[in-house]
Short mmCIF file of C-alpha atoms in Angstrom, two decimals:
data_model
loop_
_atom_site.label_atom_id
_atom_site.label_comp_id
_atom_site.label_asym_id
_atom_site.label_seq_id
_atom_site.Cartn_x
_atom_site.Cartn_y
_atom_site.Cartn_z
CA UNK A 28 -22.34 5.04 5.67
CA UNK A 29 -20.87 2.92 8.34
CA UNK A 30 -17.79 2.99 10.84
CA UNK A 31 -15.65 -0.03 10.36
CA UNK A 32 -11.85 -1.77 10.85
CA UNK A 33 -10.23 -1.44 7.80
CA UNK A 34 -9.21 -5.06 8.26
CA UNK A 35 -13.77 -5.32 7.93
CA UNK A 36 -13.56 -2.62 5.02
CA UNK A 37 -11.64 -5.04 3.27
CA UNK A 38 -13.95 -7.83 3.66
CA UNK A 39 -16.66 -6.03 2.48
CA UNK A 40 -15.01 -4.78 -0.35
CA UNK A 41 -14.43 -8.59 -0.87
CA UNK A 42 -17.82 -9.72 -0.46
CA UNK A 43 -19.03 -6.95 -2.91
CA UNK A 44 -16.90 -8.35 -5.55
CA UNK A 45 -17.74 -11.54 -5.21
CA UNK A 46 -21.79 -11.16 -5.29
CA UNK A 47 -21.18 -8.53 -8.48
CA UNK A 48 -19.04 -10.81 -10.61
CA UNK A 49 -19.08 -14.68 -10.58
CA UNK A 50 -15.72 -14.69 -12.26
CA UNK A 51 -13.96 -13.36 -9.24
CA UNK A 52 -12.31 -15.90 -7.17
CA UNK A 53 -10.42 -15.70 -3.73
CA UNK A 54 -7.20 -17.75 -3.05
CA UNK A 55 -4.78 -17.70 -0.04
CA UNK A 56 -3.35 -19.85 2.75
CA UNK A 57 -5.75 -20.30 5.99
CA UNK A 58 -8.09 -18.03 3.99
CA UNK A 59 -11.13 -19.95 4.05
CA UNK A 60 -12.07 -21.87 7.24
CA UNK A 61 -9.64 -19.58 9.34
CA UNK A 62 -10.90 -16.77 7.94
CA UNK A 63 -6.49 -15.34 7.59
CA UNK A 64 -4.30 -15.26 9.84
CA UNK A 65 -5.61 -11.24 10.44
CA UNK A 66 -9.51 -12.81 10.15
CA UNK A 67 -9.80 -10.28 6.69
CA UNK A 68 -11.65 -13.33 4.91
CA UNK A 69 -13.60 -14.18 8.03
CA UNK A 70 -16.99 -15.61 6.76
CA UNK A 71 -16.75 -15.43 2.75
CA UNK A 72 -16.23 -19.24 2.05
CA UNK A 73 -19.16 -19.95 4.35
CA UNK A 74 -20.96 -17.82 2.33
CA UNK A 75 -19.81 -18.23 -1.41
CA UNK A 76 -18.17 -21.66 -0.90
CA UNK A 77 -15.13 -23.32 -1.30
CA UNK A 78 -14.95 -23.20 -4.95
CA UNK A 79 -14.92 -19.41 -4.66
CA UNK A 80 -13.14 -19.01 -1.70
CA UNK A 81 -10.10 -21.40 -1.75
CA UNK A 82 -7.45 -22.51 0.46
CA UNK A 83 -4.45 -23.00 -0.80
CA UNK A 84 -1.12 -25.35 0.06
CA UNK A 85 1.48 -23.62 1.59
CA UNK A 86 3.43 -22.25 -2.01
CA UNK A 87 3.05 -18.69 -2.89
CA UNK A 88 4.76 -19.62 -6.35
CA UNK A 89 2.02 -22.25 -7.26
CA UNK A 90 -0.56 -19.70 -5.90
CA UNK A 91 0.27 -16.82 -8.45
CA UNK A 92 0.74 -19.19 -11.01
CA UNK A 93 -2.55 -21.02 -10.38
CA UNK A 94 -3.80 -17.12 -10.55
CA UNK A 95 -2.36 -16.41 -13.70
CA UNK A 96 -3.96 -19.73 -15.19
CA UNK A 97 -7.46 -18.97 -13.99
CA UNK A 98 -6.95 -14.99 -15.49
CA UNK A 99 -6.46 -16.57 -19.08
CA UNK A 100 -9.44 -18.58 -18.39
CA UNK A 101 -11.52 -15.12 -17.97
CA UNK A 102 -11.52 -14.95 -14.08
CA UNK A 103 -10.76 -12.31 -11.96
CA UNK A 104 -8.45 -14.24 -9.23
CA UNK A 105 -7.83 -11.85 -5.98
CA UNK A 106 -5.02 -13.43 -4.07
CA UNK A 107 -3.42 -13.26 -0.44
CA UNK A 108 0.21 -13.55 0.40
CA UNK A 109 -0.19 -14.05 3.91
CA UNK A 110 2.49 -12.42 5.44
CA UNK A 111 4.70 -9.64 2.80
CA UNK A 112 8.13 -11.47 3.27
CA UNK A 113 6.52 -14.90 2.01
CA UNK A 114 5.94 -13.41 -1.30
CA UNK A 115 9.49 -14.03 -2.61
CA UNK A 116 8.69 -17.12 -4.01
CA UNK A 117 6.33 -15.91 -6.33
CA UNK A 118 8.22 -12.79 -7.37
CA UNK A 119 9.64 -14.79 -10.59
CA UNK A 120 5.77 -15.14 -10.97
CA UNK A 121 4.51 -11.69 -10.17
CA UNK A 122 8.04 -10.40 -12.58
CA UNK A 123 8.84 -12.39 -15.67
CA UNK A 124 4.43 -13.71 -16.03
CA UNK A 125 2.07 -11.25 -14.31
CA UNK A 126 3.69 -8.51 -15.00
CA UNK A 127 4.98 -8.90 -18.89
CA UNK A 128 1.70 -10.17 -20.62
CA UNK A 129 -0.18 -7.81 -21.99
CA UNK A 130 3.18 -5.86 -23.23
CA UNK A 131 4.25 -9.96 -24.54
CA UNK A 132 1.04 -9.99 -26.50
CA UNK A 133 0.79 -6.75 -27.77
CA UNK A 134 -1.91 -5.60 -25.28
CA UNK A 135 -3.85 -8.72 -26.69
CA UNK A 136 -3.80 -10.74 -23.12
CA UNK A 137 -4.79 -8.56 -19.72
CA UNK A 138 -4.24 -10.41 -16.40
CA UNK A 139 -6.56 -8.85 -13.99
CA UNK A 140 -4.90 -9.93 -10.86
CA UNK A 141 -4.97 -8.68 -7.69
CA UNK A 142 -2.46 -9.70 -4.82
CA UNK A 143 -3.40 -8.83 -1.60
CA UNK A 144 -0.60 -8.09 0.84
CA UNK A 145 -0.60 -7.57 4.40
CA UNK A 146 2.73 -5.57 4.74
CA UNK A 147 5.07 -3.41 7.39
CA UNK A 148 5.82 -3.61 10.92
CA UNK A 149 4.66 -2.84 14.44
CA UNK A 150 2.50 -5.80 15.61
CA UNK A 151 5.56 -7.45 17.45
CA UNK A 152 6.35 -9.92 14.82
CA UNK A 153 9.61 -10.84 13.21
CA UNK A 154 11.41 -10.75 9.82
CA UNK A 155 9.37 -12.26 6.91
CA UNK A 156 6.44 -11.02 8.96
CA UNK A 157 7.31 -7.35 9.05
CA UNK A 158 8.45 -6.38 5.70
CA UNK A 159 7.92 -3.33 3.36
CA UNK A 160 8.42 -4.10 -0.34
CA UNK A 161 6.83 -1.85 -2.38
CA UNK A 162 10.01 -0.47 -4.03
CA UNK A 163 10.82 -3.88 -5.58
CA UNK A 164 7.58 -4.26 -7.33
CA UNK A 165 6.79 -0.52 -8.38
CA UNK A 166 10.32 -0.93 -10.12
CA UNK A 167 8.46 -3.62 -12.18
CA UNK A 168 6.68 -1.82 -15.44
CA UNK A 169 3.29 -3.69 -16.07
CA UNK A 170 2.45 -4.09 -12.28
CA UNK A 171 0.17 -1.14 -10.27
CA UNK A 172 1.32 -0.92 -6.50
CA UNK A 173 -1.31 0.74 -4.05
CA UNK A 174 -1.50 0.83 -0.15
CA UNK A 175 -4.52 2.34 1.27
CA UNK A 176 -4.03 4.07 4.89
CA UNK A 177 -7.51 4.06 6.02
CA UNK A 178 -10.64 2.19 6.06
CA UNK A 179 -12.70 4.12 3.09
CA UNK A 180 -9.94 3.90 0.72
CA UNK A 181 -9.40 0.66 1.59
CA UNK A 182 -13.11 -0.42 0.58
CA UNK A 183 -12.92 2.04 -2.40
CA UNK A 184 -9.38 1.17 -3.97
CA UNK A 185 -9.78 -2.71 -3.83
CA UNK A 186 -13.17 -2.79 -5.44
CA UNK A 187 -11.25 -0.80 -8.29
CA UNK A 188 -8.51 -2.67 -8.14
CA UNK A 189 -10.35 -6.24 -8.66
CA UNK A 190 -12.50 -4.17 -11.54
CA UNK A 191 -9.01 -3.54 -13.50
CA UNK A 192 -7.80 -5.27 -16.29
CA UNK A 193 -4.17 -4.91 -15.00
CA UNK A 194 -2.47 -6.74 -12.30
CA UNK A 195 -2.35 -4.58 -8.94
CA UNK A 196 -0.28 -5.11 -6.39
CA UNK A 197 -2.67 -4.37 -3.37
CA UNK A 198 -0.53 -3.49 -0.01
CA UNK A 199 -2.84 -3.48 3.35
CA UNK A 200 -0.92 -2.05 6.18
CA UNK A 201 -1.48 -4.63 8.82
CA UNK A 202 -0.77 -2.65 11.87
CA UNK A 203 -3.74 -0.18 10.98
CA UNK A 204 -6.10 -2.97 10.01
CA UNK A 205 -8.22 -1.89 13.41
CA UNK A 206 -8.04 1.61 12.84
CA UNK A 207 -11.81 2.62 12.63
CA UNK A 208 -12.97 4.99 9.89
CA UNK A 209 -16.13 5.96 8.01
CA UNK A 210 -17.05 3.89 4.81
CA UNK A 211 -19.95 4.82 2.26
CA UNK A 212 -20.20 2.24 -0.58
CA UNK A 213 -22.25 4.35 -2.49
CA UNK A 214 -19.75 7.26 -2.63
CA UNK A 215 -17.95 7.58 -5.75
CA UNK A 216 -14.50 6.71 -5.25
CA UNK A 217 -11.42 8.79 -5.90
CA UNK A 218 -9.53 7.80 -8.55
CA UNK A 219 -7.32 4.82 -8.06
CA UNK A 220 -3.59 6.30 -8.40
CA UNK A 221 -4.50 9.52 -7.20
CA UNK A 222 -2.71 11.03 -4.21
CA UNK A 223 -5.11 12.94 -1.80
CA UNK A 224 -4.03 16.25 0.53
CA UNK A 225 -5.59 15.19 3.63
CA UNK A 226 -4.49 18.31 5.76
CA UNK A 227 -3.69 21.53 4.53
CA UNK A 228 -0.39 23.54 5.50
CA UNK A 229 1.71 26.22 4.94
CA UNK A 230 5.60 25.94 6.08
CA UNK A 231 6.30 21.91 4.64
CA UNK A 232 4.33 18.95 3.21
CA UNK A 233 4.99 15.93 4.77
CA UNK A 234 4.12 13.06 1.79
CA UNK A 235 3.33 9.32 3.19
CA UNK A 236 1.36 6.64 2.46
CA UNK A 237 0.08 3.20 4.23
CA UNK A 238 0.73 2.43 7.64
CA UNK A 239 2.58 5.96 8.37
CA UNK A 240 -0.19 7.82 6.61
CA UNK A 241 -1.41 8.59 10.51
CA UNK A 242 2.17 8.89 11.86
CA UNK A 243 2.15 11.83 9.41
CA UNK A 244 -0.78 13.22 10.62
CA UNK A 245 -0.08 12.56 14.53
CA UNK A 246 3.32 14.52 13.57
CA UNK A 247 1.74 17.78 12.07
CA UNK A 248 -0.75 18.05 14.51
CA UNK A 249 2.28 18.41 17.36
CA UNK A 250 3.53 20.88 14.65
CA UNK A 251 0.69 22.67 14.74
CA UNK A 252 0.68 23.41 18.63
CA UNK A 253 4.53 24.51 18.27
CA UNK A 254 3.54 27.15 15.45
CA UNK A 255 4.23 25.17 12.39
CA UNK A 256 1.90 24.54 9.79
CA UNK A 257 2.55 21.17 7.65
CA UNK A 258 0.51 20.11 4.59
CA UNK A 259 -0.15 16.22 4.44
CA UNK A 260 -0.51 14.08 1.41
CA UNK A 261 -1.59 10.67 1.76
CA UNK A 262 0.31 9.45 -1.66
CA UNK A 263 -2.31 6.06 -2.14
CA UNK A 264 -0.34 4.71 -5.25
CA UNK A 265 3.62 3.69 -5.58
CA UNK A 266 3.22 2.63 -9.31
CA UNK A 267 1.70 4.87 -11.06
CA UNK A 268 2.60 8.24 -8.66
CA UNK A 269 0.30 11.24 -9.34
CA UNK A 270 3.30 13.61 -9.45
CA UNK A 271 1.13 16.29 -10.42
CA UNK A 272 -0.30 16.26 -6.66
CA UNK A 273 2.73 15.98 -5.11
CA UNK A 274 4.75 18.74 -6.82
CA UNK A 275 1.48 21.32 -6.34
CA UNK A 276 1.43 20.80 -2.54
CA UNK A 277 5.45 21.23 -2.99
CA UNK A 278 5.40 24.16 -4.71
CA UNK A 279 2.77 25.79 -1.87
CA UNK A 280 4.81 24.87 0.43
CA UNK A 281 8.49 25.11 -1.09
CA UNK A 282 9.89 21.83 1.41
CA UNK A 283 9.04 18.33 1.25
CA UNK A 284 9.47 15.05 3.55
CA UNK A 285 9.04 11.73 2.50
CA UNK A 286 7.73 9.17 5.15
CA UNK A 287 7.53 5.27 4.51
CA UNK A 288 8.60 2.50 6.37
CA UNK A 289 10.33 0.97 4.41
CA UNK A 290 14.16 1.74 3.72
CA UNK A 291 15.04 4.86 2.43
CA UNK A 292 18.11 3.61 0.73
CA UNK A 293 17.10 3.12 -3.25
CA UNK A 294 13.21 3.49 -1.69
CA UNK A 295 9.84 5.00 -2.78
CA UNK A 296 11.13 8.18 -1.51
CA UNK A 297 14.11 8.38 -3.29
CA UNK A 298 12.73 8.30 -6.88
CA UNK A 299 10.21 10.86 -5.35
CA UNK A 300 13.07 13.32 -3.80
CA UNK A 301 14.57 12.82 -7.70
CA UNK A 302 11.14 13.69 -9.07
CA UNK A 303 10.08 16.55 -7.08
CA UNK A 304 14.05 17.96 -7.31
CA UNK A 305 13.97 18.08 -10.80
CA UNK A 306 10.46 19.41 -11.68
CA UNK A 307 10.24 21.89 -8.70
CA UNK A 308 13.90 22.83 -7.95
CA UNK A 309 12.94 26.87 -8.55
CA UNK A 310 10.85 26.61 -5.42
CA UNK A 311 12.43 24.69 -3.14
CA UNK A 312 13.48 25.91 -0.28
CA UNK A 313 15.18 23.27 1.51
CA UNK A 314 16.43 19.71 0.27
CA UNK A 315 14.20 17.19 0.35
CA UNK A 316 13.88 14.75 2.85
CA UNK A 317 13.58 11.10 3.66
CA UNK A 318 12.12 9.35 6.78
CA UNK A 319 12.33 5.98 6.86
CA UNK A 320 13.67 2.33 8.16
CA UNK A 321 17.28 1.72 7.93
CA UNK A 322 19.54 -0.70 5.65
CA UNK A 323 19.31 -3.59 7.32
CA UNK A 324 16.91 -6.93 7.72
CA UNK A 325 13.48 -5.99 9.87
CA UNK A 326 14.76 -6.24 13.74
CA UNK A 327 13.68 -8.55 16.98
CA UNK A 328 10.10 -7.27 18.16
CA UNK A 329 11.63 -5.70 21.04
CA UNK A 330 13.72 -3.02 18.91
CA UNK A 331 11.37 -2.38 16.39
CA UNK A 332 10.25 0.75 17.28
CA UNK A 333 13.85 2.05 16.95
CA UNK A 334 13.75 1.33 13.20
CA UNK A 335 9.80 2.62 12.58
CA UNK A 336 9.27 5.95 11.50
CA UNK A 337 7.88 7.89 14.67
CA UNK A 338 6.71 10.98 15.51
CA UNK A 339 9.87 12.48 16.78
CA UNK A 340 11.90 11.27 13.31
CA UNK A 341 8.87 13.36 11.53
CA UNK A 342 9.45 16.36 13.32
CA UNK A 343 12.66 16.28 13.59
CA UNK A 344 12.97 16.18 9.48
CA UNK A 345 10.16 19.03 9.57
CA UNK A 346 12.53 21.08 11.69
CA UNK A 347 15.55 20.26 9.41
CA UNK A 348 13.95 21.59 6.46
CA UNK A 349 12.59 24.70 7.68
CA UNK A 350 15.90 25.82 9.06
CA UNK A 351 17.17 26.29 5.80
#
């Protein structure tokens, strides 16, 4: 067991892959000699060379394609969109190819794909830099959407992500990549689209996932010193959710807040809120609740933080739903 960046977590999940299976292949802009833009693939072509660790022109589109190719060949391509807005050229790709196969061939054809995708804001950067669209592809049936919010899942849920023989949609929250966390390779994993309760409570759970994952945390422990007591479940997986997680902490708790970064307007949270209103409506005791960015494209650096989910939005929900 080690302490690591999950930015290095990745990497070494990486690295693991490609010394167990020749088959798996790395592709991405800047990936190679650079090492990324974020350094994630620092050292890997020196290492496995340039036929296994390739740089790519700038064209997300010909990049999934290329991916798609190589999976009918038998490989196991892992690819990076380097920033998460850039990956609208390939969504045709990702949509009407990746996704459809095995369903277009009767579960003959599997395209084990993964696309790795730094994604959200606060590192100062701009739109097309600073986007959150998980929504978009968990709407897609035939993709799986994760986000890891710490450095052991991150390790753990891309080596079982590259080991799949489905096409994952791999979402690395880039403003936690240097967040520093405990990783045991030999531990066996939790399961892939499982949701985790990562702090126990009593009054509300607060559910998030990725890059407000500690946000959520952060929030319950002020709750804590004011008398509260919130339950926190990381949720790991947008596509599929492990409901069954969700609505048990619910129904301990009888109130709910959702917490991503993206919008909340036709968001993650919203088919949750639907979910969790249907199946646990008998013991809720307040609506649910959704914290999350606004309806509008990602704002100048300088005004971010006005549109991130923070720690005063979080309690401030908490509050709301308790004083029902």
């Amino acid at each position: 067991m080690a302490t690591t960046t999950l930015a290095k977590a990745v990497n070494a999940a990486l690295r693991a892959a490609l010394e167990d299976d020749p088959k798996v292949v790395l592709m991405g802009e800047d990936i190679g000699r650079l090492g990324g833009v974020f350094r994630v693939t620092d050292g890997l072509q020196k290492d496995f060379g340039d036929h296994r660790v390739k740089d790519t022109p700038l064209a997300e589109s010909g990049i999934v394609g290329t991916a798609i190719g190589l999976a009918l060949r038998g490989y196991r391509p892992v690819v990076e969109i380097q920033f998460d807005g850039f990956v609208f050229p390939a969504y045709d790709q990702i949509v009407t190819q990746l996704a459809k196969m095995r369903a277009r061939s009767g579960g003959r054809i599997a395209l084990p794909v993964v696309i790795r995708i730094p994604y959200g804001g606060g590192i100062g950067a701009v739109e097309h830099h600073s986007e959150s669209p998980e929504a978009l592809f968990a709407h897609v049936a035939g993709l799986r959407v994760v986000s890891p919010s710490n450095a052991a899942d991150a390790y753990t849920m891309l080596r079982q992500a590259v080991a799949g023989d489905d096409p994952v949609i791999y979402l690395e929250p880039k403003r936690r990549y240097y967040d520093k966390g405990e990783v045991d390779p030999a531990a066996s994993p939790h399961p892939l689209h499982s949701a985790r309760v990562i702090r126990l409570g009593r009054d509300a759970t607060v559910l998030a996932y990725g890059p407000t994952v500690r946000t959520a945390l952060e929030a319950a422990a002020v709750a804590e010193e004011e008398g509260t007591s919130v339950e926190v479940v990381d949720l790991r997986s947008v596509s599929p959710v492990d409901f069954d997680t969700v609505e048990a902490s619910v129904r301990r708790t009888g109130r709910l807040v959702v917490v991503h970064e993206a919008p909340v307007f036709f968001g993650t949270g919203a088919e949750i809120a639907a979910h969790v209103t249907e199946r646990c409506f008998d013991r809720l005791e307040a609506p649910v609740l959704r914290v999350g960015g606004f309806h509008m494209p990602y704002p100048p650096a300088r005004t971010e933080h006005a549109y991130l989910p923070d720690l005063d939005r979080i309690l401030d929900a908490v509050e709301r739903v308790l004083a029902y």
